[in-house]
CSV table of C-alpha atoms and ligand atoms in Angstrom, one decimal:
chain,number,residue,atom,x,y,z
I,1,MET,CA,10.9,35.7,-55.1
I,2,LYS,CA,10.2,37.1,-51.7
I,3,THR,CA,7.2,39.3,-52.2
I,4,LEU,CA,5.4,41.9,-50.0
I,5,ILE,CA,1.9,43.2,-50.6
I,6,VAL,CA,0.9,46.5,-49.0
I,7,TYR,CA,-2.7,47.7,-49.3
I,8,THR,CA,-5.1,50.3,-48.2
I,9,SER,CA,-8.8,49.7,-48.2
I,10,GLN,CA,-11.9,51.5,-46.9
I,11,THR,CA,-14.7,49.0,-47.6
I,12,GLY,CA,-12.9,45.7,-48.1
I,13,PHE,CA,-12.5,45.2,-51.8
I,14,THR,CA,-8.8,46.1,-52.0
I,15,GLN,CA,-8.1,44.1,-48.9
I,16,ARG,CA,-9.9,41.1,-50.5
I,17,TYR,CA,-7.7,41.3,-53.6
I,18,ALA,CA,-4.5,41.8,-51.5
I,19,GLU,CA,-5.4,38.6,-49.5
I,20,TRP,CA,-6.1,36.6,-52.7
I,21,LEU,CA,-2.8,37.7,-54.1
I,22,ALA,CA,-0.9,37.0,-50.9
I,23,GLU,CA,-2.4,33.5,-50.8
I,24,GLU,CA,-1.7,32.8,-54.5
I,25,MET,CA,1.8,34.2,-54.5
I,26,LYS,CA,2.7,33.0,-51.0
I,27,ALA,CA,3.6,36.6,-50.2
I,28,ASP,CA,3.6,38.6,-47.0
I,29,ILE,CA,0.9,41.2,-46.6
I,30,LEU,CA,0.7,44.4,-44.7
I,31,ASN,CA,-1.9,47.1,-44.3
I,32,LEU,CA,-0.5,50.5,-45.2
I,33,LYS,CA,-0.8,51.7,-41.6
I,34,GLU,CA,1.4,48.8,-40.5
I,35,ALA,CA,3.8,49.3,-43.4
I,36,GLN,CA,4.2,53.0,-42.4
I,37,LYS,CA,5.5,52.0,-39.0
I,38,LYS,CA,8.3,49.9,-40.5
I,39,ASP,CA,11.8,51.3,-41.0
I,40,GLU,CA,13.7,51.2,-44.3
I,41,LYS,CA,15.6,48.1,-43.4
I,42,TYR,CA,12.4,46.0,-43.1
I,43,PHE,CA,11.8,46.3,-46.9
I,44,ASP,CA,15.4,45.3,-47.8
I,45,SER,CA,14.8,41.5,-47.8
I,46,TYR,CA,12.0,41.7,-50.4
I,47,ASP,CA,12.6,41.1,-54.1
I,48,ALA,CA,9.2,42.3,-55.1
I,49,ILE,CA,6.7,44.8,-53.6
I,50,ILE,CA,3.2,45.3,-54.7
I,51,TYR,CA,1.0,48.2,-53.7
I,52,GLY,CA,-2.8,48.1,-53.8
I,53,GLY,CA,-5.1,51.1,-53.4
I,54,TRP,CA,-8.7,51.9,-54.4
I,55,ALA,CA,-9.7,54.4,-57.0
I,56,MET,CA,-10.9,57.8,-55.8
I,57,ALA,CA,-11.9,60.5,-58.2
I,58,GLY,CA,-9.5,59.2,-60.9
I,59,THR,CA,-6.5,58.6,-58.6
I,60,VAL,CA,-5.1,55.8,-56.5
I,61,THR,CA,-5.6,56.3,-52.8
I,62,LYS,CA,-2.4,56.9,-50.7
I,63,VAL,CA,-0.2,56.0,-53.7
I,64,LYS,CA,2.3,58.7,-52.7
I,65,TRP,CA,3.7,56.5,-49.9
I,66,PHE,CA,4.5,53.8,-52.5
I,67,LEU,CA,5.9,56.2,-55.1
I,68,ASP,CA,8.1,57.9,-52.7
I,69,LYS,CA,9.5,54.6,-51.5
I,70,ALA,CA,9.8,53.2,-55.1
I,71,SER,CA,12.4,55.8,-56.0
I,72,SER,CA,14.8,53.9,-53.7
I,73,TRP,CA,13.6,50.5,-54.6
I,74,GLU,CA,15.1,50.4,-58.1
I,75,ASP,CA,16.6,46.9,-57.5
I,76,LYS,CA,13.1,45.5,-56.7
I,77,ARG,CA,10.3,44.3,-59.0
I,78,LEU,CA,7.4,46.6,-58.4
I,79,ALA,CA,3.7,46.7,-59.2
I,80,LEU,CA,0.7,48.8,-58.4
I,81,PHE,CA,-2.9,47.5,-58.5
I,82,CYS,CA,-5.9,49.7,-58.2
I,83,VAL,CA,-9.4,48.5,-57.3
I,84,GLY,CA,-12.4,50.6,-58.4
I,85,GLY,CA,-16.1,50.6,-58.9
I,86,GLY,CA,-15.8,50.7,-62.7
I,87,PRO,CA,-15.5,47.6,-64.9
I,88,ASN,CA,-12.1,46.2,-66.0
I,89,ASP,CA,-12.5,47.4,-69.6
I,90,SER,CA,-13.2,51.0,-68.7
I,91,PRO,CA,-11.1,53.6,-70.7
I,92,ASP,CA,-10.8,55.6,-67.5
I,93,ILE,CA,-8.2,53.2,-66.1
I,94,GLU,CA,-5.5,54.1,-68.6
I,95,VAL,CA,-6.2,57.8,-67.9
I,96,MET,CA,-5.9,57.2,-64.2
I,97,PHE,CA,-2.6,55.4,-64.4
I,98,ASN,CA,-1.2,58.0,-66.8
I,99,LYS,CA,-2.0,60.7,-64.3
I,100,THR,CA,-0.7,58.7,-61.3
I,101,LEU,CA,2.8,57.7,-62.6
I,102,ASN,CA,5.4,59.8,-64.3
I,103,ASP,CA,7.4,58.5,-67.3
I,104,ASN,CA,10.2,57.2,-65.1
I,105,GLN,CA,7.9,55.4,-62.7
I,106,LYS,CA,6.0,53.8,-65.6
I,107,LYS,CA,9.3,52.2,-66.7
I,108,HIS,CA,9.8,50.6,-63.4
I,109,ILE,CA,6.3,50.0,-62.0
I,110,LYS,CA,3.8,47.7,-63.7
I,111,THR,CA,0.1,48.7,-63.3
I,112,PHE,CA,-3.0,46.5,-62.9
I,113,TYR,CA,-6.7,47.2,-62.4
I,114,CYS,CA,-9.1,44.9,-60.6
I,115,GLN,CA,-12.8,45.7,-60.6
I,116,GLY,CA,-14.3,46.0,-57.1
I,117,GLY,CA,-17.7,47.5,-56.4
I,118,PHE,CA,-19.4,49.8,-53.9
I,119,ASN,CA,-20.3,49.1,-50.3
I,120,TYR,CA,-22.2,52.0,-48.9
I,121,GLU,CA,-22.7,50.2,-45.6
I,122,LYS,CA,-19.0,50.2,-44.9
I,123,MET,CA,-18.2,53.6,-46.4
I,124,ASN,CA,-17.3,56.5,-44.1
I,125,ALA,CA,-19.3,59.7,-43.9
I,126,PRO,CA,-17.1,61.9,-46.2
I,127,SER,CA,-17.0,59.2,-48.9
I,128,LYS,CA,-20.8,58.8,-48.7
I,129,MET,CA,-21.3,62.5,-49.0
I,130,ALA,CA,-18.9,62.8,-51.9
I,131,MET,CA,-20.7,60.0,-53.7
I,132,LYS,CA,-24.1,61.5,-53.0
I,133,MET,CA,-23.0,64.8,-54.5
I,134,PHE,CA,-21.5,63.1,-57.5
I,135,VAL,CA,-24.6,61.0,-58.2
I,136,SER,CA,-26.9,64.0,-57.9
I,137,SER,CA,-24.7,66.2,-60.1
I,138,GLN,CA,-24.7,63.4,-62.7
I,139,LYS,CA,-28.5,63.0,-62.5
I,140,ARG,CA,-28.9,66.8,-63.1
I,141,LYS,CA,-26.7,66.7,-66.2
I,142,LYS,CA,-28.6,67.3,-69.4
I,143,ASN,CA,-28.1,65.1,-72.5
I,144,GLN,CA,-26.9,62.1,-70.5
I,145,THR,CA,-25.7,59.3,-72.7
I,146,GLU,CA,-27.2,55.8,-72.2
I,147,ASP,CA,-23.8,54.7,-70.7
I,148,GLU,CA,-23.7,57.6,-68.3
I,149,LYS,CA,-27.3,56.8,-67.2
I,150,LYS,CA,-26.4,53.2,-66.6
I,151,MET,CA,-23.3,54.2,-64.6
I,152,VAL,CA,-25.2,56.6,-62.4
I,153,GLU,CA,-27.9,53.9,-61.8
I,154,MET,CA,-25.2,51.4,-60.9
I,155,ILE,CA,-23.3,53.5,-58.4
I,156,SER,CA,-26.4,54.7,-56.6
I,157,SER,CA,-26.4,51.6,-54.5
I,158,SER,CA,-24.1,48.9,-53.3
I,159,TYR,CA,-22.8,46.2,-55.7
I,160,ASP,CA,-20.0,43.7,-55.9
I,161,ILE,CA,-18.3,42.9,-59.3
I,162,SER,CA,-15.0,41.6,-57.8
I,163,ASP,CA,-13.7,38.3,-58.9
I,164,LYS,CA,-10.5,36.3,-58.0
I,165,LYS,CA,-9.9,35.9,-61.8
I,166,PHE,CA,-8.7,39.5,-62.0
I,167,ILE,CA,-5.5,38.7,-60.0
I,168,ALA,CA,-4.4,36.3,-62.7
I,169,PRO,CA,-2.4,38.9,-64.8
I,170,ILE,CA,-0.6,40.1,-61.7
I,171,VAL,CA,0.4,36.6,-60.6
I,172,GLU,CA,1.5,35.8,-64.2
I,173,TYR,CA,3.6,38.9,-64.4
I,174,PHE,CA,5.6,38.0,-61.3
I,175,GLU,CA,5.9,34.3,-62.4
I,176,SER,CA,7.1,35.3,-65.8
I,177,GLU,CA,9.8,37.5,-64.3
I,178,ASN,CA,11.2,34.8,-62.1
U,201,FMN,C1,-15.3,59.3,-53.0
U,201,FMN,C2,-15.2,58.2,-53.9
U,201,FMN,C3,-14.7,58.3,-55.2
U,201,FMN,C4,-14.5,57.2,-56.0
U,201,FMN,N1,-14.0,57.4,-57.3
U,201,FMN,C5,-13.8,56.3,-58.1
U,201,FMN,C6,-13.2,56.5,-59.4
U,201,FMN,O1,-12.8,57.6,-59.8
U,201,FMN,N2,-13.2,55.4,-60.2
U,201,FMN,C7,-13.6,54.2,-59.8
U,201,FMN,O2,-13.5,53.2,-60.6
U,201,FMN,N3,-14.1,54.0,-58.6
U,201,FMN,C8,-14.3,55.0,-57.7
U,201,FMN,N4,-14.8,54.9,-56.5
U,201,FMN,C9,-15.2,53.5,-56.1
U,201,FMN,C10,-14.2,52.8,-55.2
U,201,FMN,O3,-12.9,52.8,-55.8
U,201,FMN,C11,-14.7,51.4,-55.0
U,201,FMN,O4,-15.8,51.4,-54.2
U,201,FMN,C12,-13.6,50.4,-54.4
U,201,FMN,O5,-14.1,49.1,-54.6
U,201,FMN,C13,-13.4,50.7,-52.9
U,201,FMN,O6,-12.3,49.9,-52.5
U,201,FMN,P1,-12.2,49.4,-51.0
U,201,FMN,O7,-13.4,48.5,-50.7
U,201,FMN,O8,-10.9,48.7,-50.9
U,201,FMN,O9,-12.2,50.7,-50.1
U,201,FMN,C14,-14.9,55.9,-55.6
U,201,FMN,C15,-15.5,55.8,-54.3
U,201,FMN,C16,-15.6,56.9,-53.5
U,201,FMN,C17,-16.2,56.6,-52.1
């Protein structure tokens, strides 16, 4: 199955997962900026296309590009993976994918989540500012639960909870559909 992986990444976590996938699946890989320069024909030869974006405020970054294209890729096997700062078992993941895809897209596009982390050193100024505001608003919140306190503590500085093992379900999905 000829596969293409398109990704967008600000601080490197999504890029790392895209590269792990490309290596494991022997797939081609393109940064979204490069993919946006390609014409329609370029994608014709691919049997499968996977889009990877990072989680931002409960949505998947720049997913619109992929969803717009996906409507004309009905003959291809499609998947979407999202990389976020939260753990793989977070209930927020389902909420995010439910918000991101409509019912028709859900039938055609398989979704996956891979836990990433936070890298404040590589983050741009608007992202740093947004995170600073989010952390201080959470700290001001009264009656914080223990889980919320832990989460705020965790996202106050950089951490890395990424692991190659999280690509396994994606690889398996494409192998099983061969
Ligand atoms: C402004 C902002 C909002 C974010 N919102 C979420 C979120 O809603 N859920 C989540 O799990 N992670 C969230 N994150 C964390 C990023 O998704 C995480 O750092 C991810 O690993 C970044 O991927 P990248 O290194 O490919 O850019 C947010 C990060 C920023 C900067």
